[in-house]
PDB file of C-alpha atoms in Angstrom:
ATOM      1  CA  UNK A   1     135.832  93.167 101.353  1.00  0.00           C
ATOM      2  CA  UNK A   2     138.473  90.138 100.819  1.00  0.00           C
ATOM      3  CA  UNK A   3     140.412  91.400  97.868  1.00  0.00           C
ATOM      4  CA  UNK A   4     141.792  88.745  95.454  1.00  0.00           C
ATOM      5  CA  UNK A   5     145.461  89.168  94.131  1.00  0.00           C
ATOM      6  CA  UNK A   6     146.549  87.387  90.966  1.00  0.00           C
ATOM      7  CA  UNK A   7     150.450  86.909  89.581  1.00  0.00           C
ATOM      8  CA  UNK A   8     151.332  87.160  87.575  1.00  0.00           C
ATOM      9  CA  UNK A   9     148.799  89.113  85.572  1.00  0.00           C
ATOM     10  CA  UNK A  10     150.247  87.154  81.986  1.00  0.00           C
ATOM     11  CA  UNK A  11     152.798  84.787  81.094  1.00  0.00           C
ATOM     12  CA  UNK A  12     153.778  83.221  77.964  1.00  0.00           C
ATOM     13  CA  UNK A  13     155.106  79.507  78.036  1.00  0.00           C
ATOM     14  CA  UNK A  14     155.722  77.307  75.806  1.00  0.00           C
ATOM     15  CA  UNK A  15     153.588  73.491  75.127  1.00  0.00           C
ATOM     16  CA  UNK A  16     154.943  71.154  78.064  1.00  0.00           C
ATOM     17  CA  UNK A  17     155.900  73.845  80.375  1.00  0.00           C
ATOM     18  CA  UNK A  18     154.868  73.747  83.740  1.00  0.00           C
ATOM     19  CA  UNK A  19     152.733  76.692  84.624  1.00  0.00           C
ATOM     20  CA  UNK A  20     152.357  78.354  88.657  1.00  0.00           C
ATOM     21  CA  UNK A  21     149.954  81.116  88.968  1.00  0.00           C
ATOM     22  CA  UNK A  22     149.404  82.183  92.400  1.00  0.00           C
ATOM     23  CA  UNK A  23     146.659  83.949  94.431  1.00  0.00           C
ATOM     24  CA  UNK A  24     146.771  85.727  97.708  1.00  0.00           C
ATOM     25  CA  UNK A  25     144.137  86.722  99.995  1.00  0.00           C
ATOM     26  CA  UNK A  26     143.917  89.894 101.797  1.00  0.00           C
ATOM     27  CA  UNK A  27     142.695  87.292 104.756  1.00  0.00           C
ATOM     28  CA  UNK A  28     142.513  84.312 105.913  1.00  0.00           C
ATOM     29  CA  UNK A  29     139.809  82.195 104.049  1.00  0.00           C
ATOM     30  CA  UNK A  30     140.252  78.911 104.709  1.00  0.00           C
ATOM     31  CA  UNK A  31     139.648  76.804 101.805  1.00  0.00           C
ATOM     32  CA  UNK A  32     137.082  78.705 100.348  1.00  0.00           C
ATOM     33  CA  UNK A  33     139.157  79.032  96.889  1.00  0.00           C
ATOM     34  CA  UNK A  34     138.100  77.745  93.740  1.00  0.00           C
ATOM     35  CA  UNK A  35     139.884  78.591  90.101  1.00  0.00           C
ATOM     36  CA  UNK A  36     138.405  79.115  86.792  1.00  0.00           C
ATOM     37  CA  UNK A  37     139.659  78.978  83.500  1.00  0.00           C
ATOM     38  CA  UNK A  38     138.257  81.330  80.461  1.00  0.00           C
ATOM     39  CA  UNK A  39     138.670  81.384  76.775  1.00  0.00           C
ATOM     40  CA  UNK A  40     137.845  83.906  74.975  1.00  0.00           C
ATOM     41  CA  UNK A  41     133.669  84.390  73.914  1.00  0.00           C
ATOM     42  CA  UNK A  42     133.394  81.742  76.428  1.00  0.00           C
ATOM     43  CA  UNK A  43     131.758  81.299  79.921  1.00  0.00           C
ATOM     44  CA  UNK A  44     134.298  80.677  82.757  1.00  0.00           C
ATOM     45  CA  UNK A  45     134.705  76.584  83.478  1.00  0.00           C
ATOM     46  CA  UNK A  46     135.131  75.659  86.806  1.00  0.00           C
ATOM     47  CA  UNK A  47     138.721  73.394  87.036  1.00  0.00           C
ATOM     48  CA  UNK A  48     139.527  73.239  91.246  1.00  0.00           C
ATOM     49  CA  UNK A  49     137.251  73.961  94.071  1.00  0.00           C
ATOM     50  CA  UNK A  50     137.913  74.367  97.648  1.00  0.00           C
ATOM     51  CA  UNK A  51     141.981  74.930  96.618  1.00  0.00           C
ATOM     52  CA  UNK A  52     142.596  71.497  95.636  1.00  0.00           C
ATOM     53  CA  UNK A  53     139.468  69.152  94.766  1.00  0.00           C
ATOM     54  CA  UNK A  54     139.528  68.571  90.852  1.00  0.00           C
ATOM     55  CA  UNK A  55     136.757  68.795  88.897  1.00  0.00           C
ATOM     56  CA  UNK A  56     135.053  66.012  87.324  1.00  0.00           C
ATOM     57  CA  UNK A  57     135.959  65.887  84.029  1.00  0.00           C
ATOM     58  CA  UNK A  58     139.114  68.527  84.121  1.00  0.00           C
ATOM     59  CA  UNK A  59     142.477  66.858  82.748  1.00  0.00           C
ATOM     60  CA  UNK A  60     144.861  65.920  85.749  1.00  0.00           C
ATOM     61  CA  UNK A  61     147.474  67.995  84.970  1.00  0.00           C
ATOM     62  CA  UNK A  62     145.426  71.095  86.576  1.00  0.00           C
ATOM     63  CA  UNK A  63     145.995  70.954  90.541  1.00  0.00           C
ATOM     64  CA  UNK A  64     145.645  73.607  92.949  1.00  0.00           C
ATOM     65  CA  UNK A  65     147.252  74.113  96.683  1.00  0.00           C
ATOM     66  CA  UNK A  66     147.373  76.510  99.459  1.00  0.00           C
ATOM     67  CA  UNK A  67     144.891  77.370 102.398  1.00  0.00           C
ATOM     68  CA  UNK A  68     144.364  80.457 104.554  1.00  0.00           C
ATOM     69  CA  UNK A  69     145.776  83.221 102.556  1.00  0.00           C
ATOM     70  CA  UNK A  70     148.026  82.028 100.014  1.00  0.00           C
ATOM     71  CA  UNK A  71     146.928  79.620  97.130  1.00  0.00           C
ATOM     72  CA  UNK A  72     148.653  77.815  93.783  1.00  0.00           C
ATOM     73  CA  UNK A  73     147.190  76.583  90.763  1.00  0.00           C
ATOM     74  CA  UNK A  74     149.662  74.724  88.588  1.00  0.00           C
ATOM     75  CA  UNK A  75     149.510  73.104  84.988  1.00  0.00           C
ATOM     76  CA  UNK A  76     152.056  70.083  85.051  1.00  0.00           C
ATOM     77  CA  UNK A  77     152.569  70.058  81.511  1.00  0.00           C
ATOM     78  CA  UNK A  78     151.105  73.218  79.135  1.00  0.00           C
ATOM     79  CA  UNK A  79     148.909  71.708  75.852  1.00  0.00           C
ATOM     80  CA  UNK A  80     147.658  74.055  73.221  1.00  0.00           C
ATOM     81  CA  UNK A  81     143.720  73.617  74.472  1.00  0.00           C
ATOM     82  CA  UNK A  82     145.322  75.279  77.864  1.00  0.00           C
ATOM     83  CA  UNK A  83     146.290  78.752  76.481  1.00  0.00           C
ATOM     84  CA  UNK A  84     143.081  81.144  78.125  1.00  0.00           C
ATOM     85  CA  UNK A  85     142.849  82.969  81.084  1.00  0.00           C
ATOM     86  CA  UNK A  86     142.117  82.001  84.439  1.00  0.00           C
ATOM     87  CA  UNK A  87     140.679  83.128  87.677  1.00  0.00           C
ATOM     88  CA  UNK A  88     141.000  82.245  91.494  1.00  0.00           C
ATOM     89  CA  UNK A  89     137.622  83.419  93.740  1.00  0.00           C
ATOM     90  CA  UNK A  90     137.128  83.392  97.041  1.00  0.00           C
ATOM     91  CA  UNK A  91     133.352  82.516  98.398  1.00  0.00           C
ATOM     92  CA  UNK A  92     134.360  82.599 102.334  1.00  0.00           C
ATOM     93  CA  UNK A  93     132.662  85.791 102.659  1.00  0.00           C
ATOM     94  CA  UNK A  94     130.336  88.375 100.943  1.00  0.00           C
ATOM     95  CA  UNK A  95     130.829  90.362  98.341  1.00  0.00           C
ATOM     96  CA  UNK A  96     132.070  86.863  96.760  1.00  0.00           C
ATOM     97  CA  UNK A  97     135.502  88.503  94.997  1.00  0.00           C
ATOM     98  CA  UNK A  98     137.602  87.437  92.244  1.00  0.00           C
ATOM     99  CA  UNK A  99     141.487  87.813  91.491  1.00  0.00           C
ATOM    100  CA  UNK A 100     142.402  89.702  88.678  1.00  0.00           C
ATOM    101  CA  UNK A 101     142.893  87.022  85.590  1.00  0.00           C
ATOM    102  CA  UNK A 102     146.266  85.592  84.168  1.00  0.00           C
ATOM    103  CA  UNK A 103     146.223  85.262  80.578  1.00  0.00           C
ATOM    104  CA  UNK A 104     148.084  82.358  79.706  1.00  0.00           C
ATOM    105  CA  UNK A 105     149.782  82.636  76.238  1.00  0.00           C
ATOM    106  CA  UNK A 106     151.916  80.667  73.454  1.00  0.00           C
ATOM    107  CA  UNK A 107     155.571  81.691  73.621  1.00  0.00           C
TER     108      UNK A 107
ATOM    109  CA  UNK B   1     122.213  67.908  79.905  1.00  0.00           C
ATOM    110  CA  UNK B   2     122.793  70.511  82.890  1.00  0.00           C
ATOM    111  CA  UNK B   3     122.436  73.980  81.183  1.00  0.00           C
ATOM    112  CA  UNK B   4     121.790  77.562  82.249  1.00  0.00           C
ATOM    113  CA  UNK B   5     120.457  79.778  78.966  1.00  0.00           C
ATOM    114  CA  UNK B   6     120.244  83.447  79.722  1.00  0.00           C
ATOM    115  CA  UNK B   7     118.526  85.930  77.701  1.00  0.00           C
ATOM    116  CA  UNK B   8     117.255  89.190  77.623  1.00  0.00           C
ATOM    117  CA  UNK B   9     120.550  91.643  77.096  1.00  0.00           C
ATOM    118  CA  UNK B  10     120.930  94.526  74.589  1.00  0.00           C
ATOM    119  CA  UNK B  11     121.224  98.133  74.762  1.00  0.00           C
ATOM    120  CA  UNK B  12     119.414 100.354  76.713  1.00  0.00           C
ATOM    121  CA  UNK B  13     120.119 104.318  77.260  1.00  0.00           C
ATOM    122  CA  UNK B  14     121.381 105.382  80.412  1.00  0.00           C
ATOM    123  CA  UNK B  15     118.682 105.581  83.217  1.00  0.00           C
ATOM    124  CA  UNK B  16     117.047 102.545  81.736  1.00  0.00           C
ATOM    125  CA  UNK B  17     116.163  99.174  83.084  1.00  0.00           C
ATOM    126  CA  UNK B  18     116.478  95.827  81.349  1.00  0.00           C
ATOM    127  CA  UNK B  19     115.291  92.326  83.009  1.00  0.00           C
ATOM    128  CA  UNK B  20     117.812  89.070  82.104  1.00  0.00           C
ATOM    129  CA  UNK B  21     116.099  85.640  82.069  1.00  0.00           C
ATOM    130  CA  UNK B  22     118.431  82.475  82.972  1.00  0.00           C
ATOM    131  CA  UNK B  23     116.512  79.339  82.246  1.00  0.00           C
ATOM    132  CA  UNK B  24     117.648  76.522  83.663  1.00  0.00           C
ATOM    133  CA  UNK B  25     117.436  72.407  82.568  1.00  0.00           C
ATOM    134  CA  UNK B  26     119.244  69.047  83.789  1.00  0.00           C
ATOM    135  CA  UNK B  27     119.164  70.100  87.390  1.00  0.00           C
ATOM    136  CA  UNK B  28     116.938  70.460  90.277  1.00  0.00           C
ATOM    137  CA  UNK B  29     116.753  73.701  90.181  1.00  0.00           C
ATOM    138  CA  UNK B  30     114.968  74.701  93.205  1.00  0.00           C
ATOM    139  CA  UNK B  31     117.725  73.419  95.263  1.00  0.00           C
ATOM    140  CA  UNK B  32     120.535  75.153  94.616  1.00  0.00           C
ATOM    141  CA  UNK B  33     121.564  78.957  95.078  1.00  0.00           C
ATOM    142  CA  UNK B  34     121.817  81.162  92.383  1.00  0.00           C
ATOM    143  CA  UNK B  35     124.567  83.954  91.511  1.00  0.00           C
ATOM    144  CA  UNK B  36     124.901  86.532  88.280  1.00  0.00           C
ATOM    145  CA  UNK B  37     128.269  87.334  87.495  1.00  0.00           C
ATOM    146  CA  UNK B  38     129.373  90.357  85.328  1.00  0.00           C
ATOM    147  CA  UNK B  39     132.529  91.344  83.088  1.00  0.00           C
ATOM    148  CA  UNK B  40     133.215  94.429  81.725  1.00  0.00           C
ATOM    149  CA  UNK B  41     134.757  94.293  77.840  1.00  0.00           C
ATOM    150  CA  UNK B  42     138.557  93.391  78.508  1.00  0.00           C
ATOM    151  CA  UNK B  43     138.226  93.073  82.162  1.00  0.00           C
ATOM    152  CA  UNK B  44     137.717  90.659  84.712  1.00  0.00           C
ATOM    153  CA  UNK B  45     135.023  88.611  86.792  1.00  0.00           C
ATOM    154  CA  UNK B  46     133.144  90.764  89.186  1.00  0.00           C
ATOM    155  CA  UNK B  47     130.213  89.419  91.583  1.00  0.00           C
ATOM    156  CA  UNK B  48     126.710  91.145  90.964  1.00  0.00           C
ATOM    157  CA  UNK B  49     124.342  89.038  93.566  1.00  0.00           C
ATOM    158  CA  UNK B  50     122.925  85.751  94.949  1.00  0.00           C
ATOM    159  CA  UNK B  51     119.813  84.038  95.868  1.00  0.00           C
ATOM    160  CA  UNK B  52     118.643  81.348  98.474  1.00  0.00           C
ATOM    161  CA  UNK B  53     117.118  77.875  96.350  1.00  0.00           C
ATOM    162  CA  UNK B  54     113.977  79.066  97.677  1.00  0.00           C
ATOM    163  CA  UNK B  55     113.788  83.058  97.117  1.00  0.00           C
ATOM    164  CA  UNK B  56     114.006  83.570 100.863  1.00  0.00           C
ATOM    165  CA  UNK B  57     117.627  85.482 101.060  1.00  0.00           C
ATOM    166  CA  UNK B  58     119.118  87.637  98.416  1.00  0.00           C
ATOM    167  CA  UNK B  59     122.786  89.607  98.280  1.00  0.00           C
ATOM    168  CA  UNK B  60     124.143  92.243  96.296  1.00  0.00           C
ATOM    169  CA  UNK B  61     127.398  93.891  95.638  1.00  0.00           C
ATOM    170  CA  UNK B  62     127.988  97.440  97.243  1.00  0.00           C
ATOM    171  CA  UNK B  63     127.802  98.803  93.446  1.00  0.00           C
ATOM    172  CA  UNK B  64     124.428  97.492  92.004  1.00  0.00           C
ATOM    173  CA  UNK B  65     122.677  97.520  95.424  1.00  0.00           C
ATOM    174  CA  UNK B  66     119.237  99.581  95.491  1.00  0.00           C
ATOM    175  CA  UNK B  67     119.230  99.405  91.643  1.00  0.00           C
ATOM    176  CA  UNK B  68     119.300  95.640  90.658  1.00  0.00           C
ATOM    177  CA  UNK B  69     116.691  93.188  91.828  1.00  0.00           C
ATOM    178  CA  UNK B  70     117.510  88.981  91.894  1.00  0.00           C
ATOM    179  CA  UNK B  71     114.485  86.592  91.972  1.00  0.00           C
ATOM    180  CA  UNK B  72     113.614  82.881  90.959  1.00  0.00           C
ATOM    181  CA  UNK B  73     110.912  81.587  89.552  1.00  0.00           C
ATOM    182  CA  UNK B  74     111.494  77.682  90.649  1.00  0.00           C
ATOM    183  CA  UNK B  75     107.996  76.441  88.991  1.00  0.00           C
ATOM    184  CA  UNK B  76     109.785  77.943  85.676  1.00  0.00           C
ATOM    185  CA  UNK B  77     113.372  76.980  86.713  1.00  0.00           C
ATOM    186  CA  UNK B  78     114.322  80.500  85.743  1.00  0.00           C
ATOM    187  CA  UNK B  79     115.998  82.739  87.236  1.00  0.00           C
ATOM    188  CA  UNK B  80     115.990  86.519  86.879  1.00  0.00           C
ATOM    189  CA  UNK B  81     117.928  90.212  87.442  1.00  0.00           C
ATOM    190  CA  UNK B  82     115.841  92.950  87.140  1.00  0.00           C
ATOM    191  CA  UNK B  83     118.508  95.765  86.793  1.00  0.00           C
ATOM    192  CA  UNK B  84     117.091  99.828  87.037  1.00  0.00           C
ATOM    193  CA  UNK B  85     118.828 102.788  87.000  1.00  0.00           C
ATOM    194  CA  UNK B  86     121.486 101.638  84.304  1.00  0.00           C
ATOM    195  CA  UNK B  87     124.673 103.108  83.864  1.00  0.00           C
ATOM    196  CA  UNK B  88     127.498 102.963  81.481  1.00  0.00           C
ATOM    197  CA  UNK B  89     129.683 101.202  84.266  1.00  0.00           C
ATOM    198  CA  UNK B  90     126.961  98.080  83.949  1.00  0.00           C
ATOM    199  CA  UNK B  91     128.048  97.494  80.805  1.00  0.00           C
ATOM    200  CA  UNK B  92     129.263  94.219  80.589  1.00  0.00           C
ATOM    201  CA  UNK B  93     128.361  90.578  79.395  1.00  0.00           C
ATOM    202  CA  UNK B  94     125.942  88.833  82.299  1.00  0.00           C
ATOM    203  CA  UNK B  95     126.460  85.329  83.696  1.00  0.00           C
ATOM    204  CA  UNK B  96     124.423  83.398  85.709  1.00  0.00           C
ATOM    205  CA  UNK B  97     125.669  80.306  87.402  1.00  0.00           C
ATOM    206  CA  UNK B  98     125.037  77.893  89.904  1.00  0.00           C
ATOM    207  CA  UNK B  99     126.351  77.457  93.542  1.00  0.00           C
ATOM    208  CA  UNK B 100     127.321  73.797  94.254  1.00  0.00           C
ATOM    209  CA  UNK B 101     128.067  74.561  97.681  1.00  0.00           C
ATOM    210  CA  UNK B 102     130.590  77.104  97.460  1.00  0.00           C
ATOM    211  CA  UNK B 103     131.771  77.173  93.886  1.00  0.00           C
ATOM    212  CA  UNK B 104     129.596  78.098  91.060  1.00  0.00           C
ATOM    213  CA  UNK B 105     129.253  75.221  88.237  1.00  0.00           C
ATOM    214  CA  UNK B 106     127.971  75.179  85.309  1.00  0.00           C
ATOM    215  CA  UNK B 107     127.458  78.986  84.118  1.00  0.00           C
ATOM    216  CA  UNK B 108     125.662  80.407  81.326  1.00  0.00           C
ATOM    217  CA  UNK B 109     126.668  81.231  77.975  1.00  0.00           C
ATOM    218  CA  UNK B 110     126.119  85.027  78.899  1.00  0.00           C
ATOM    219  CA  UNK B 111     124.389  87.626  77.939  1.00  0.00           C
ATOM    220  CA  UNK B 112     125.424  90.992  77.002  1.00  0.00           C
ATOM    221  CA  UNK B 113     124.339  94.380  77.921  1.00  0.00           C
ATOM    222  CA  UNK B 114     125.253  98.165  77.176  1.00  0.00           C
ATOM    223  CA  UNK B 115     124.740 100.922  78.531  1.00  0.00           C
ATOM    224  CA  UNK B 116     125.090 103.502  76.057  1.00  0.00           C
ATOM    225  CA  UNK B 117     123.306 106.736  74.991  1.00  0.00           C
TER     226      UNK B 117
END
């Protein structure tokens, strides 16, 4: 199984901070990375597929880098509708896996 | 509106089975695989299975395998997870979603299920 690692695991930051959270692959998986982003109650929404290709409808400041094994998703600028956690998954390979969650919070 | 509904959670006593329902609407349904998605109170995202558009091919992780059962109904755009043999480790809130070609948008609302005596 491709495990998923997520850092960090939380972070607090403050409204217009720029926010890095980073996911690593125990192998290579080309592009097959997508990140989600989950508030609480709620059902994950889907803000980059394939490490870097926006979602229609997701705010600009979310982008997302990386290939192989190593992968980035940063938030430019922080806004208050941003604080939630998020999730990298890989789908190169079966079982599909997920990284671990960062929980993004208000400093 | 594209929109994935699931129902049929609650709680069930160890040993039990329960059957979750994920209608779906706005979408062509019978095109697209289909994946349920589980998390544990407090914890994360953890793959349960997947099915072919047409019902042809179905996956399952290593730890619901032989106990859990994907199918589709495309004439009823639903889609289902028969799950027997329940544990307390199943509990968790259930999410069905849609594969768009190798990312899953949109998912359900969930549905919630424990496993509890």
């Amino acid at each position: 199984d491709i495990q998923m690692t997520q850092s960090p695991s939380s972070l607090s930051a403050s409204v217009g901070d720029r926010v890095t959270i980073t996911c690593r692959a125990s192998q290579s998986i080309n592009n097959y990375l997508n990140w989600y982003q989950q508030k609480p109650g709620k059902a994950p929404k889907l803000l980059i597929y394939a490490a870097s290709s926006l979602q229609s409808g997701v705010p600009s400041r979310f982008s997302g880098s990386g290939s192989a094994t190593d992968f980035t998703l940063t938030i430019s600028s922080l806004q208050p509708e941003d604080f939630a956690s998020y999730y990298c998954q890989q789908t190169y390979s079966t079982p599909l896996t997920f990284g671990g969650g960062t929980k993004v919070e208000i400093k | 509106e594209v929109q994935l509904v699931e129902s049929g959670g609650g709680l069930v006593q160890p040993g039990g089975s329960l059957r979750l329902s994920c209608a779906a609407s706005g979408f062509t349904f019978s095109s697209y695989w289909m994946h349920w998605v589980r998390q544990a109170p407090g914890k994360g995202l953890v793959w349960v299975s997947r099915i072919k558009s047409d019902g042809s091919y179905t996956s399952y992780a290593d730890s619901v395998k032989g106990r859990f059962t994907i199918s589709r109904d495309n004439a009823k755009n639903t889609l289902y997870l028969q799950m027997n043999s329940l544990r307390a480790e199943d509990t968790a809130v259930y999410y069905c979603a849609t594969d768009r070609g190798y990312w899953f948008d949109p998912w359900g609302q969930g549905t919630p299920v424990t496993v509890s005596s």
